[in-house]
mmCIF file of C-alpha atoms (C1' of nucleotides) in Angstrom:
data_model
loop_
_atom_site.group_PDB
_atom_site.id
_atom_site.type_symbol
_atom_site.label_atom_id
_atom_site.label_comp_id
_atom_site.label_asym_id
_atom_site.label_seq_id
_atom_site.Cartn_x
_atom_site.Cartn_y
_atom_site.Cartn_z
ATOM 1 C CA UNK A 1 -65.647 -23.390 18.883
ATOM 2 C CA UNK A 2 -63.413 -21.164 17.291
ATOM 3 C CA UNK A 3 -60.341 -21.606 15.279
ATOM 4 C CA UNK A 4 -57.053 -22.534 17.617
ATOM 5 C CA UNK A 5 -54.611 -20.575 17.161
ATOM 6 C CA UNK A 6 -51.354 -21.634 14.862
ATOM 7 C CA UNK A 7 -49.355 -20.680 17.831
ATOM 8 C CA UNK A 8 -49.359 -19.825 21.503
ATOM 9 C CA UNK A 9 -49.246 -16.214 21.621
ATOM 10 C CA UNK A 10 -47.418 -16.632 24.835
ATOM 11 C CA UNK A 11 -43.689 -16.750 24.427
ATOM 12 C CA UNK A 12 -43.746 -16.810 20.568
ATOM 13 C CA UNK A 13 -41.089 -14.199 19.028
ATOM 14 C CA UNK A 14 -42.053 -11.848 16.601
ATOM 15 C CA UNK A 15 -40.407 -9.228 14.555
ATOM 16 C CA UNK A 16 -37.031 -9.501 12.647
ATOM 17 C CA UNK A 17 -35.389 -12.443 12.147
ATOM 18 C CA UNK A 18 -32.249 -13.471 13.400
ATOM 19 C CA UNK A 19 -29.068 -15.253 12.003
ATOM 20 C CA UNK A 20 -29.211 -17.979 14.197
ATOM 21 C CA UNK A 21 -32.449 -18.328 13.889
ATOM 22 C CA UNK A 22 -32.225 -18.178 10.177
ATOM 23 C CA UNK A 23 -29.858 -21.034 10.964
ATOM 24 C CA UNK A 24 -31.670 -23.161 12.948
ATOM 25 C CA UNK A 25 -34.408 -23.136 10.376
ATOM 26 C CA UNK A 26 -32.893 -23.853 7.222
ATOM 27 C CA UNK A 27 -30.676 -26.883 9.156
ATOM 28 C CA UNK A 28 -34.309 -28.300 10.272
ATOM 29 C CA UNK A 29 -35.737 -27.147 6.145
ATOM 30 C CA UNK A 30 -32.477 -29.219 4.865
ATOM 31 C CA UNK A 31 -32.880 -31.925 7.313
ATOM 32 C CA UNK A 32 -36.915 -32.745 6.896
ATOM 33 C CA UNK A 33 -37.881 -30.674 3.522
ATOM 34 C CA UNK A 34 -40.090 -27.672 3.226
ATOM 35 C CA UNK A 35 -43.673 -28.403 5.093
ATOM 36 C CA UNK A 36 -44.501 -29.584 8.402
ATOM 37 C CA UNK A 37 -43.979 -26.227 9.838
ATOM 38 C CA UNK A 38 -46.384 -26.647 12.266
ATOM 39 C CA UNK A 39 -44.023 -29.335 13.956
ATOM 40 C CA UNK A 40 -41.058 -26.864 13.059
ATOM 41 C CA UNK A 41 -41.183 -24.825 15.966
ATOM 42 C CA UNK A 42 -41.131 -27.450 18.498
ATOM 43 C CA UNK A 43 -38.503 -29.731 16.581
ATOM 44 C CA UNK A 44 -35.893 -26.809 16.072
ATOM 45 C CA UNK A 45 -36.742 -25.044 19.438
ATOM 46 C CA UNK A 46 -37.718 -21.711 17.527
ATOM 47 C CA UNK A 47 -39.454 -19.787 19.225
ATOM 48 C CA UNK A 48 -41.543 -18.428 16.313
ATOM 49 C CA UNK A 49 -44.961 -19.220 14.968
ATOM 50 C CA UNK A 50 -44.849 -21.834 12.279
ATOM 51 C CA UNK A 51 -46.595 -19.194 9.684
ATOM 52 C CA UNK A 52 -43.921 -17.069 10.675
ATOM 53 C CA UNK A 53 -41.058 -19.729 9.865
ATOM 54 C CA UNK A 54 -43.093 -20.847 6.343
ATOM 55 C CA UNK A 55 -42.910 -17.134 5.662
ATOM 56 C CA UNK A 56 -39.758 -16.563 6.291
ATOM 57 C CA UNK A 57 -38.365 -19.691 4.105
ATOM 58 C CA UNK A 58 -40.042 -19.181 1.141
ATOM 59 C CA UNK A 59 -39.223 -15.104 0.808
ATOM 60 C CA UNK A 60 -36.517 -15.196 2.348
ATOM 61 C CA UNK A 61 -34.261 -18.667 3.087
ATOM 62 C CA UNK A 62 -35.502 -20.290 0.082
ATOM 63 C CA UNK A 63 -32.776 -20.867 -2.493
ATOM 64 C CA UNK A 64 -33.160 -19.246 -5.774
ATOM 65 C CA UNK A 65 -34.433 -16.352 -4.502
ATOM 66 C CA UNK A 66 -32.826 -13.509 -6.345
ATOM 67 C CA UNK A 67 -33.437 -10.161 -4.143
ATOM 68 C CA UNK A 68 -32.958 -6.627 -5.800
ATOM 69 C CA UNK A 69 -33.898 -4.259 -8.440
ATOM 70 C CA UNK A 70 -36.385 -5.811 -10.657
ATOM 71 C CA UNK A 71 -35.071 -5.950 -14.425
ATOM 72 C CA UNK A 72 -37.385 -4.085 -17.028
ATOM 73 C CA UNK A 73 -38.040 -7.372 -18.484
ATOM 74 C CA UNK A 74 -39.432 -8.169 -15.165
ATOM 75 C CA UNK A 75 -41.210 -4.927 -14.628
ATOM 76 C CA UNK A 76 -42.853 -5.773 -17.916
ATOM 77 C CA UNK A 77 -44.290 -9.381 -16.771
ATOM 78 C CA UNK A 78 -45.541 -8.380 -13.471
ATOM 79 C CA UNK A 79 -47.156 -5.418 -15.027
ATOM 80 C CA UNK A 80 -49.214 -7.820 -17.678
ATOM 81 C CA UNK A 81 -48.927 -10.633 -16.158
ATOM 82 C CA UNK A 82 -50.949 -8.041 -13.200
ATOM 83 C CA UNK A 83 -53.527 -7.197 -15.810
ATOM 84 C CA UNK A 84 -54.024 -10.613 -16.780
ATOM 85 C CA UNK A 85 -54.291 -12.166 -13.434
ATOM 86 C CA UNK A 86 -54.822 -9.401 -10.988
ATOM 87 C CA UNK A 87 -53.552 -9.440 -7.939
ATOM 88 C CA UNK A 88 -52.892 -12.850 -8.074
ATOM 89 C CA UNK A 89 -49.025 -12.613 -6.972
ATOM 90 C CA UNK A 90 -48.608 -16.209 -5.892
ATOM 91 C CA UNK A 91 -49.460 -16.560 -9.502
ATOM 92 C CA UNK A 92 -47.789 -13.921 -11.127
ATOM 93 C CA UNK A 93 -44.480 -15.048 -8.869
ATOM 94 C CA UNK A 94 -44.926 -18.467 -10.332
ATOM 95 C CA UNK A 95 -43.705 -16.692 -13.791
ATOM 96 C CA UNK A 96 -40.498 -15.543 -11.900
ATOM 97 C CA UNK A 97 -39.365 -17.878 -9.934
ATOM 98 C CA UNK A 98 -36.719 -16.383 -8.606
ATOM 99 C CA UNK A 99 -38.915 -13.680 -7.291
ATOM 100 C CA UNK A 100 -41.243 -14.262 -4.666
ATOM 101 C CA UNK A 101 -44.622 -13.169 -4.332
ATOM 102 C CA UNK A 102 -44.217 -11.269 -1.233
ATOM 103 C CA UNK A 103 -41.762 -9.280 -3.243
ATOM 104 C CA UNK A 104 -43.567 -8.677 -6.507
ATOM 105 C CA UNK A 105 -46.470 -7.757 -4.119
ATOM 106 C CA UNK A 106 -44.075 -5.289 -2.810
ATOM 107 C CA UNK A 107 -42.582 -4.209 -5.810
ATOM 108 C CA UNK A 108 -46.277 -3.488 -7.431
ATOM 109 C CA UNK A 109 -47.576 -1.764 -4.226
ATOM 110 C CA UNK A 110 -44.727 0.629 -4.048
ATOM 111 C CA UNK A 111 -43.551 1.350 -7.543
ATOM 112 C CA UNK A 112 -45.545 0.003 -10.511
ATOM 113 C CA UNK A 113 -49.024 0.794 -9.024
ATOM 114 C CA UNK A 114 -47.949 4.873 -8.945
ATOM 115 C CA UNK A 115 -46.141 4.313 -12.235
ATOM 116 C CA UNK A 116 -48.979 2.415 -13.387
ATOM 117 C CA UNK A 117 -50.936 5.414 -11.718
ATOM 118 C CA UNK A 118 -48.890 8.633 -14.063
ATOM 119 C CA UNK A 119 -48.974 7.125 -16.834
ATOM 120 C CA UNK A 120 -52.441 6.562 -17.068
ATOM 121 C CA UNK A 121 -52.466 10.533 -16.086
ATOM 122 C CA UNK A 122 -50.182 11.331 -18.728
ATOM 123 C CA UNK A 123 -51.835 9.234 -22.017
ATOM 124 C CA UNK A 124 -53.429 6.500 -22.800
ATOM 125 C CA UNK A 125 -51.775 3.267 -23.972
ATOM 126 C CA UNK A 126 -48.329 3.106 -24.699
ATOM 127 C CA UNK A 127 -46.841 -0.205 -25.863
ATOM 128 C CA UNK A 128 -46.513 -1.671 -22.523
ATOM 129 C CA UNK A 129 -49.746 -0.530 -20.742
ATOM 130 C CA UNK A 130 -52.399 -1.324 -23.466
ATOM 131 C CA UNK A 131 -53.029 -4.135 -22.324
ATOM 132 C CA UNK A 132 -53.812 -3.326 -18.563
ATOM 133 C CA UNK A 133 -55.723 0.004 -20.400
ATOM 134 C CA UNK A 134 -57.829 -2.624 -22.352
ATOM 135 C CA UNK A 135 -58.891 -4.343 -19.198
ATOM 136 C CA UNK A 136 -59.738 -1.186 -17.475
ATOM 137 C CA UNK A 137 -61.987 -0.159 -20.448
ATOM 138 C CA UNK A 138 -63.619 -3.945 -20.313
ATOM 139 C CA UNK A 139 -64.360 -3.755 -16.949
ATOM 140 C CA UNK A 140 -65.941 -0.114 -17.530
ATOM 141 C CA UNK A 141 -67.699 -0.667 -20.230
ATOM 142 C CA UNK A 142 -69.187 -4.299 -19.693
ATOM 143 C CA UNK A 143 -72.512 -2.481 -18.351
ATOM 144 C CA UNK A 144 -73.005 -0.612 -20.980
ATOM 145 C CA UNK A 145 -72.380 -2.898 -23.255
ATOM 146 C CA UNK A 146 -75.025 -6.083 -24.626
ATOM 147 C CA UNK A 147 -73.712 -9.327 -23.525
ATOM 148 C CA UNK A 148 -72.399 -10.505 -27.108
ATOM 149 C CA UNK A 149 -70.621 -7.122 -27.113
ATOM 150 C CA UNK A 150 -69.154 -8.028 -23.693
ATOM 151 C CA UNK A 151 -68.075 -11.271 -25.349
ATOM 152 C CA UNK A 152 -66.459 -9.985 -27.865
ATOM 153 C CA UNK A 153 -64.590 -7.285 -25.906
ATOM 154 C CA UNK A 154 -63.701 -9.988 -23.467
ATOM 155 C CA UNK A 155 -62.480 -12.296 -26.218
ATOM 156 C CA UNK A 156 -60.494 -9.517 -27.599
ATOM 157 C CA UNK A 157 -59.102 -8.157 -24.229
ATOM 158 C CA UNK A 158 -57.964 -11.662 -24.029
ATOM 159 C CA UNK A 159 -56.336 -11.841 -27.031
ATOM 160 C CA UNK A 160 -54.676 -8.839 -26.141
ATOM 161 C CA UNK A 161 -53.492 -10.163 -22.970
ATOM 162 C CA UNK A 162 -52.495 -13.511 -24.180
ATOM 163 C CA UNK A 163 -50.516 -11.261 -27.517
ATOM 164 C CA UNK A 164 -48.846 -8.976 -24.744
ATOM 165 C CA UNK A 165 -47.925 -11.985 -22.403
ATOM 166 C CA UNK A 166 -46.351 -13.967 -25.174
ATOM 167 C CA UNK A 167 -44.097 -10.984 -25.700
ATOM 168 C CA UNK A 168 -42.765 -10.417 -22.345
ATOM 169 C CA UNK A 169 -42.129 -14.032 -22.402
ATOM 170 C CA UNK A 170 -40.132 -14.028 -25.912
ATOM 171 C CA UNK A 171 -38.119 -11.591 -25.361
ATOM 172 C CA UNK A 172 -35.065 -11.772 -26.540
ATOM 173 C CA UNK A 173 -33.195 -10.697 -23.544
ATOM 174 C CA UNK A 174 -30.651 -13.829 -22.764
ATOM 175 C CA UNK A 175 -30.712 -13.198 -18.673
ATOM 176 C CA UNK A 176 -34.041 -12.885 -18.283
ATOM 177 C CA UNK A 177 -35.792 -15.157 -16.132
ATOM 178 C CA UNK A 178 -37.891 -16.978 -18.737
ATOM 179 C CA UNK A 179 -34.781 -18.189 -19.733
ATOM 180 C CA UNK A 180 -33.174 -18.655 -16.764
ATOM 181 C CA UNK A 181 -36.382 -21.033 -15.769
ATOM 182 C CA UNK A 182 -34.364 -23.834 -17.577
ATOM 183 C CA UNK A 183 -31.278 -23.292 -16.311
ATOM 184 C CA UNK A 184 -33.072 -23.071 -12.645
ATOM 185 C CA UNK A 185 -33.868 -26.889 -12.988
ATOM 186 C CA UNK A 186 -30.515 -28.009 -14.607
ATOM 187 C CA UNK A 187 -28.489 -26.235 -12.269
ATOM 188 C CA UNK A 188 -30.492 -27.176 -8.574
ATOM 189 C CA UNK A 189 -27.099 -27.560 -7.087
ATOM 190 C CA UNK A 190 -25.310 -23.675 -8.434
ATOM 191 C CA UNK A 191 -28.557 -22.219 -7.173
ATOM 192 C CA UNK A 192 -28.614 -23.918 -4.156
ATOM 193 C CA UNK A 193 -24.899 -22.850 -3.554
ATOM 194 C CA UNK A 194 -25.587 -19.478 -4.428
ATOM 195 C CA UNK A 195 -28.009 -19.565 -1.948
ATOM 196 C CA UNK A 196 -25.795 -20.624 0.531
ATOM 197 C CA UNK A 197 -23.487 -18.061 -0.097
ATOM 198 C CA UNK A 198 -26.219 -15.547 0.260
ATOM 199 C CA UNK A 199 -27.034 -16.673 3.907
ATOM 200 C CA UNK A 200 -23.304 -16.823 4.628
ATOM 201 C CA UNK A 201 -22.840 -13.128 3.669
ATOM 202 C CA UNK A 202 -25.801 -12.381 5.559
ATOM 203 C CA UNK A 203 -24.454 -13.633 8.222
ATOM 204 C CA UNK A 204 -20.719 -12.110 7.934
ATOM 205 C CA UNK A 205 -22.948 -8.899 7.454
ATOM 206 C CA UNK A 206 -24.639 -9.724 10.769
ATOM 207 C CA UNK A 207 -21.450 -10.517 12.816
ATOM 208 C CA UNK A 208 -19.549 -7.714 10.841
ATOM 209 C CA UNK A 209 -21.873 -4.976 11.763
ATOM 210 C CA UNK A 210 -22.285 -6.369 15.564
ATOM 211 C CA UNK A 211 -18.519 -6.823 15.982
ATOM 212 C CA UNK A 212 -16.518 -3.360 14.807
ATOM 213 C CA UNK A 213 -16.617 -1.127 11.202
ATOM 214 C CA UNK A 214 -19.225 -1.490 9.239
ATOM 215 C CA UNK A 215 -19.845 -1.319 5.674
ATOM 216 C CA UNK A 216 -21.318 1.236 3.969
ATOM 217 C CA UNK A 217 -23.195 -0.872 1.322
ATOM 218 C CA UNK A 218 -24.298 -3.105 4.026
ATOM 219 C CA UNK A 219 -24.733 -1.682 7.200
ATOM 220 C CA UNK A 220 -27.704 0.019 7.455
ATOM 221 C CA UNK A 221 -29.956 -2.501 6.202
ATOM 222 C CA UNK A 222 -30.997 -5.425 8.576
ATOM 223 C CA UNK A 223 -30.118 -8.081 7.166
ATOM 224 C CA UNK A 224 -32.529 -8.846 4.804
ATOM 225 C CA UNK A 225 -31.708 -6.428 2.071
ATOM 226 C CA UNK A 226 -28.248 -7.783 1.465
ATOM 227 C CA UNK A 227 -28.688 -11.197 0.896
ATOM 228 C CA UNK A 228 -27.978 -11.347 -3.303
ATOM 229 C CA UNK A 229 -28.234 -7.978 -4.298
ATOM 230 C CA UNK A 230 -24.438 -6.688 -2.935
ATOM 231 C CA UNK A 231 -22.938 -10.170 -4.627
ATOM 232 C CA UNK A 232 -19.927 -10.939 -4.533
ATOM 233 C CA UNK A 233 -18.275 -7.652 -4.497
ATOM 234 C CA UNK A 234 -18.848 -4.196 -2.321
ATOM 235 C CA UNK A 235 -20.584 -1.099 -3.154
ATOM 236 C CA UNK A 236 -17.069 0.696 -4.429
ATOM 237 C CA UNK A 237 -16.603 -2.263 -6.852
ATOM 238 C CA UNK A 238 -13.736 -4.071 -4.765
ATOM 239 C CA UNK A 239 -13.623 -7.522 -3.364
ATOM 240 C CA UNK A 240 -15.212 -6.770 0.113
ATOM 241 C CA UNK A 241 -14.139 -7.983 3.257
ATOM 242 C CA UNK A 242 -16.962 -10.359 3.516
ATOM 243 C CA UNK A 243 -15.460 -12.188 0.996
ATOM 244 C CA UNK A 244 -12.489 -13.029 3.215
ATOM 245 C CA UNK A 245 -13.821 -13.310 6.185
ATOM 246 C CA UNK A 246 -16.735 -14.757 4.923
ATOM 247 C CA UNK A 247 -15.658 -17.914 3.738
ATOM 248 C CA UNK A 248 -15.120 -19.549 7.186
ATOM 249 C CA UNK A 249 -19.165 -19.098 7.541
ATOM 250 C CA UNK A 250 -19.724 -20.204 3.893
ATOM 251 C CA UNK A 251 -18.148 -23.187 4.472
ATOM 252 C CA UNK A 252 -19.872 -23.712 8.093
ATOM 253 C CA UNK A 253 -22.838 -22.964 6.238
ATOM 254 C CA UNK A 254 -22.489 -25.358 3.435
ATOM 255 C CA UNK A 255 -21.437 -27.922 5.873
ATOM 256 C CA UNK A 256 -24.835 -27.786 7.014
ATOM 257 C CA UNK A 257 -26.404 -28.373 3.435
ATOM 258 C CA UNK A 258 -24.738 -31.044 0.947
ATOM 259 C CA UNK A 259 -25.971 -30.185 -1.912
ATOM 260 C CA UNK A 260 -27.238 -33.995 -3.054
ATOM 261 C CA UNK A 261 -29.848 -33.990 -0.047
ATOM 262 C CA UNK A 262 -30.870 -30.527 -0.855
ATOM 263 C CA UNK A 263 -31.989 -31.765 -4.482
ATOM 264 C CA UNK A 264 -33.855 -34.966 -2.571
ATOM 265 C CA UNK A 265 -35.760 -32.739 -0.477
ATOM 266 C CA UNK A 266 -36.078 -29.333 -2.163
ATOM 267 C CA UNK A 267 -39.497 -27.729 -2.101
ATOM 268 C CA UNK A 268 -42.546 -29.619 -2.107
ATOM 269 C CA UNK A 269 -44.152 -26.692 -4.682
ATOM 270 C CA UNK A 270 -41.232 -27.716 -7.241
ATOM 271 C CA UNK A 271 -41.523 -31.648 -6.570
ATOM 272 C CA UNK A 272 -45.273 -30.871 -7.104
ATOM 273 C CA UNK A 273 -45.004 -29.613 -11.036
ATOM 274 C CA UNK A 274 -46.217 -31.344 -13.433
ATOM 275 C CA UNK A 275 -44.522 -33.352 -16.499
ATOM 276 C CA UNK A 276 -44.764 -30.897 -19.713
ATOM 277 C CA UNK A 277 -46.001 -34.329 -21.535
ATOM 278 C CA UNK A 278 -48.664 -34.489 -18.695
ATOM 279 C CA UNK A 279 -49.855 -30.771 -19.332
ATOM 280 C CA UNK A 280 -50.178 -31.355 -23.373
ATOM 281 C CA UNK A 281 -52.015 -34.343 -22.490
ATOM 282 C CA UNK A 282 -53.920 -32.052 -20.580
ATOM 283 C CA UNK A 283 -54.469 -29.175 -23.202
ATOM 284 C CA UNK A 284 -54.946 -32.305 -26.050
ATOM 285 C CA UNK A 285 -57.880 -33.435 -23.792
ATOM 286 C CA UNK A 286 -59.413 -30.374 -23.083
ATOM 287 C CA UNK A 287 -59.041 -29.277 -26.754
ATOM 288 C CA UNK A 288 -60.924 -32.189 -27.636
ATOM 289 C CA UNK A 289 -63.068 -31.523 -24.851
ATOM 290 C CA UNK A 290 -63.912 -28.191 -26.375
ATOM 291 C CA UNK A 291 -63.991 -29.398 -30.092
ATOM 292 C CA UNK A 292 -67.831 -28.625 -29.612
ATOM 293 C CA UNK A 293 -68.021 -24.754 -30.392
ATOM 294 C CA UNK A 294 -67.063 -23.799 -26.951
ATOM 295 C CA UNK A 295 -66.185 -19.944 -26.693
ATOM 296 C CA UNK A 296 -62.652 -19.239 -27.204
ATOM 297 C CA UNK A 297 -62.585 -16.822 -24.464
ATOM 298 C CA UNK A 298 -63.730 -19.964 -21.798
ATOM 299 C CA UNK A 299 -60.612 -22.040 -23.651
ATOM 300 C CA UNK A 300 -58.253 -19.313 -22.595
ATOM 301 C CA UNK A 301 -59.739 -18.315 -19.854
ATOM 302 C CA UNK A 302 -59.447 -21.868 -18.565
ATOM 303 C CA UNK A 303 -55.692 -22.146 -19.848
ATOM 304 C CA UNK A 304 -54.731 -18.511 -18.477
ATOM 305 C CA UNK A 305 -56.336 -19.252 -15.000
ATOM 306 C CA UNK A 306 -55.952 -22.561 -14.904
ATOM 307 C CA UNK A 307 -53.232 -23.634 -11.314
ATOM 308 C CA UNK A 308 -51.978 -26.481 -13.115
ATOM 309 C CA UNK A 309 -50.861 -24.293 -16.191
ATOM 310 C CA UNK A 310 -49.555 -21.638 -13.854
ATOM 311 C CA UNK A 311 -47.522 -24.091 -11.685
ATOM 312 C CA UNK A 312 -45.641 -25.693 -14.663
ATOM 313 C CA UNK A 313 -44.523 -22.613 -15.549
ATOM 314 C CA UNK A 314 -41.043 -22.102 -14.043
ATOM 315 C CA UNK A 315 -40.122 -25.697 -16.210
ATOM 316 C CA UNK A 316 -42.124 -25.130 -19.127
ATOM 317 C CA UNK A 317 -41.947 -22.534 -22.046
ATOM 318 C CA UNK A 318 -45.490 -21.205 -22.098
ATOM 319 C CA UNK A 319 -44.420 -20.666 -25.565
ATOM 320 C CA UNK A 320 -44.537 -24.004 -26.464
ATOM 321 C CA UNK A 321 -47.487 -25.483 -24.641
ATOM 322 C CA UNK A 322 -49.514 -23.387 -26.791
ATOM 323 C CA UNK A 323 -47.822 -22.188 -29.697
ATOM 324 C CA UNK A 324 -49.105 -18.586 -31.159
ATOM 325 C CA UNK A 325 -47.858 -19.293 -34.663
ATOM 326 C CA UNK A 326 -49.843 -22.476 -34.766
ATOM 327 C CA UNK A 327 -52.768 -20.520 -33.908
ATOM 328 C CA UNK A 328 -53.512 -17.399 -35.376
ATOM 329 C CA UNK A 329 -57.159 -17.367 -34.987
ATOM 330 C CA UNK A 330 -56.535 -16.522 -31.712
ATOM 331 C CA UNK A 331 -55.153 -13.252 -32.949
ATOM 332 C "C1'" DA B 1 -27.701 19.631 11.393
ATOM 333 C "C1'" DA B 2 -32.163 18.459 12.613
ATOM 334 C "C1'" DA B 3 -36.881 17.510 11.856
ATOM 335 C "C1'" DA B 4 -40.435 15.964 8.923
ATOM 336 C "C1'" DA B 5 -42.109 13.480 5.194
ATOM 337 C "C1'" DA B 6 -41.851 9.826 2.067
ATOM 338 C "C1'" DC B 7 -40.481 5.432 0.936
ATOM 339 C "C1'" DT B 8 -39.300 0.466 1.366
ATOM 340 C "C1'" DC B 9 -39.966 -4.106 2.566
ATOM 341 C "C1'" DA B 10 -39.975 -7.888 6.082
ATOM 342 C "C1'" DA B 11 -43.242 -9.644 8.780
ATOM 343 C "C1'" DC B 12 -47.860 -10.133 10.639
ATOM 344 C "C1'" DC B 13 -52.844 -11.076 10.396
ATOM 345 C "C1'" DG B 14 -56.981 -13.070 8.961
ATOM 346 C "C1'" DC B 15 -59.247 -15.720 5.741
ATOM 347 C "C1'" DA B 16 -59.932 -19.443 2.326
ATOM 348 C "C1'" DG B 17 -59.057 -23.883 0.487
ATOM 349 C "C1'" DC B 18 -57.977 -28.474 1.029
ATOM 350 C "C1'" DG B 19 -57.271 -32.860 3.284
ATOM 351 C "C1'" DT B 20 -58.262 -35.930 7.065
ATOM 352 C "C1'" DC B 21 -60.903 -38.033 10.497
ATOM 353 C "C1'" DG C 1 -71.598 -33.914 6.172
ATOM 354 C "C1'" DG C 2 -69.064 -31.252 9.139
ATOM 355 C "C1'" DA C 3 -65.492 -30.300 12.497
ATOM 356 C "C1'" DC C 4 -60.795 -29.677 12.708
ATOM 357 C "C1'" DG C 5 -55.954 -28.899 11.421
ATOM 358 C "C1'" DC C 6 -52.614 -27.293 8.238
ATOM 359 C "C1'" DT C 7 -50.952 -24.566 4.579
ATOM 360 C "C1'" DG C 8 -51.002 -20.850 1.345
ATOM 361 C "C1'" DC C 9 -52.494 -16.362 -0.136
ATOM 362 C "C1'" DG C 10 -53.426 -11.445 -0.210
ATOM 363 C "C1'" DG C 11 -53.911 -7.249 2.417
ATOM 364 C "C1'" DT C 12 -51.901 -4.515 5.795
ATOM 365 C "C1'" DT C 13 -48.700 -2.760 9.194
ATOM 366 C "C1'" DG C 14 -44.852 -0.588 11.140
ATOM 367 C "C1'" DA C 15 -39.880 -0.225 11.878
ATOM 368 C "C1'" DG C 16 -36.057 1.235 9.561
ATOM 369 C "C1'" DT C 17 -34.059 4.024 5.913
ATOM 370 C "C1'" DT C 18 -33.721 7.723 2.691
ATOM 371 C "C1'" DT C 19 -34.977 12.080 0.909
ATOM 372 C "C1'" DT C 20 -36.665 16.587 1.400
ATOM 373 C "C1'" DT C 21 -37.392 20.800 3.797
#
DNA sequence: AAAAAACTCAACCGCAGCGTC
DNA sequence: GGACGCTGCGGTTGAGTTTTT
């Protein structure tokens, strides 16, 4: 038997992506939707593997997608939201939806994991890394341990996690992306046109780069690195020359996307969510569900694991599906 | 200035889960 | 019930870039 390949190996392109491929696949994403990318391929005449265009959409074409140095506030969520869920980055990424999980992935593998790493070398908890501290120490100490012990622990590491959580979700900080979740689904259309603008700089990178001088701030990277984190400006501060030249391409580019059908057929993920009313229905019913002595740590186990929780994330404040004032037996 | 080492991150690979027939 | 197809996820790779020697 055996599984058939997703793709012919034979005349499939791998490696870097280019513009006009980039091109040809967000036209055929803004024409059809997200999904169906096994027909994508032989629709758009891409020569790439349908896995390969997915991939490349959602960390790379998707809008939204806000590339760059992660904020603290960030650093702070993937690092408990990491604890809480491990390395559950298509979960964790659903908490920053403007990251994806290829980046956090990233992100955690090449700077958080070694700062994670000295820290732990250097003492033990510190505000922010109690919490992954006090899962280490469950996990090392559950054998040892008699099984109401363990409970407790658990129940306690979960508090923990659930306490440290709520914080990197409340904080104050007015740009962070908690807040910005809101905004997100208000303002479709800005993102999308930010979005746009990204792949047109790309592109004006591209051609720039292949044509005569260079940029310093852009140059060297292939493409992918400049997308949102150069903006609208250059390296030295000054309106770049991208942002002249540029706006022939932006408005090819958002020629190919009005911005309308973009909001009929954005991403199948986001179309997926569920209705905040639906998840309190759902936490109502399960609560009742549970009225029967079941152990807290199952109740938030269920709600802290639980996809349909995690997906409504990005439109819902976590905050107030399940208050923490109007529970303090939890803590 | 050149070579080596370290780092970054886009992309690939294989597997698992889910839906359909 | 199971074979098959599709999609999504997490781990890994390797080319390109930056830093160090």
């Amino acid at each position: 038997m055996g599984r058939v390949p997703c793709c012919d190996k034979v005349g499939v392109k791998k490696g870097p992506w280019t513009p006009e491929e980039d091109i040809m696949l967000v036209s055929y994403v803004q024409q059809h939707g997200p999904g169906n990318w096994r027909a994508l391929p032989t629709k758009t005449g891409l020569r790439r593997c349908s896995k390969s265009c997915r991939l490349r959409w959602t960390n790379y074409l998707r809008p939204g997608i806000k590339r760059g140095n992660f904020t603290d506030q960030e650093e702070k969520m993937i690092i408990q939201l990491q604890a809480l869920l491990g390395n559950k980055w298509a979960a964790i990424a659903s908490y920053l939806p403007e990251r994806t999980d290829n980046d956090i992935k990233n992100y955690w593998n090449t700077h958080l994991k070694k700062k994670m790493k000295k820290l732990d070398q250097c003492h033990g908890s510190n505000d922010l890394f109690s919490l992954e501290n006090g899962l280490t120490h469950l996990s090392s100490s559950n054998s040892s341990t008699s099984r109401g012990q363990w409970e407790r622990t658990l129940q306690a590491d979960i508090n923990m996690a659930k306490k440290a959580l709520h914080n990197a979700l409340s904080l104050e900080n007015p740009t962070s992306s908690h807040n910005n979740i809101k905004q997100e689904n208000t303002q479709v259309s800005s993102i999308y046109a930010s979005s746009t603008e990204n792949i047109a700089r790309l592109l004006q990178g591209w051609m720039g780069s292949s044509t005569s001088s260079t940029n310093n701030c852009e140059s060297s990277k292939s493409s992918s690195n400049n997308i949102a984190t150069t903006d609208s400006s250059s390296c030295d501060g000054t309106p770049n020359a991208e942002t002249k030249g540029g706006m022939g391409l932006m408005e090819a580019f958002e020629s190919l996307f009005g911005l309308e059908s973009f909001e009929s057929s954005s991403s199948d993920e986001l179309s997926q969510t569920a209705t905040p009313e639906a998840i309190k229905i759902e936490i109502k019913k399960e609560e009742n569900e549970h009225d029967v002595e079941v152990p807290l740590s199952i109740i938030l186990e269920n709600w802290l694991l639980d996809e349909n929780t995690l997906n409504i994330q990005p439109k819902n404040d976590l905050t107030t599906l399940i208050s923490f004032d109007e529970t303090p037996q939890l803590f």
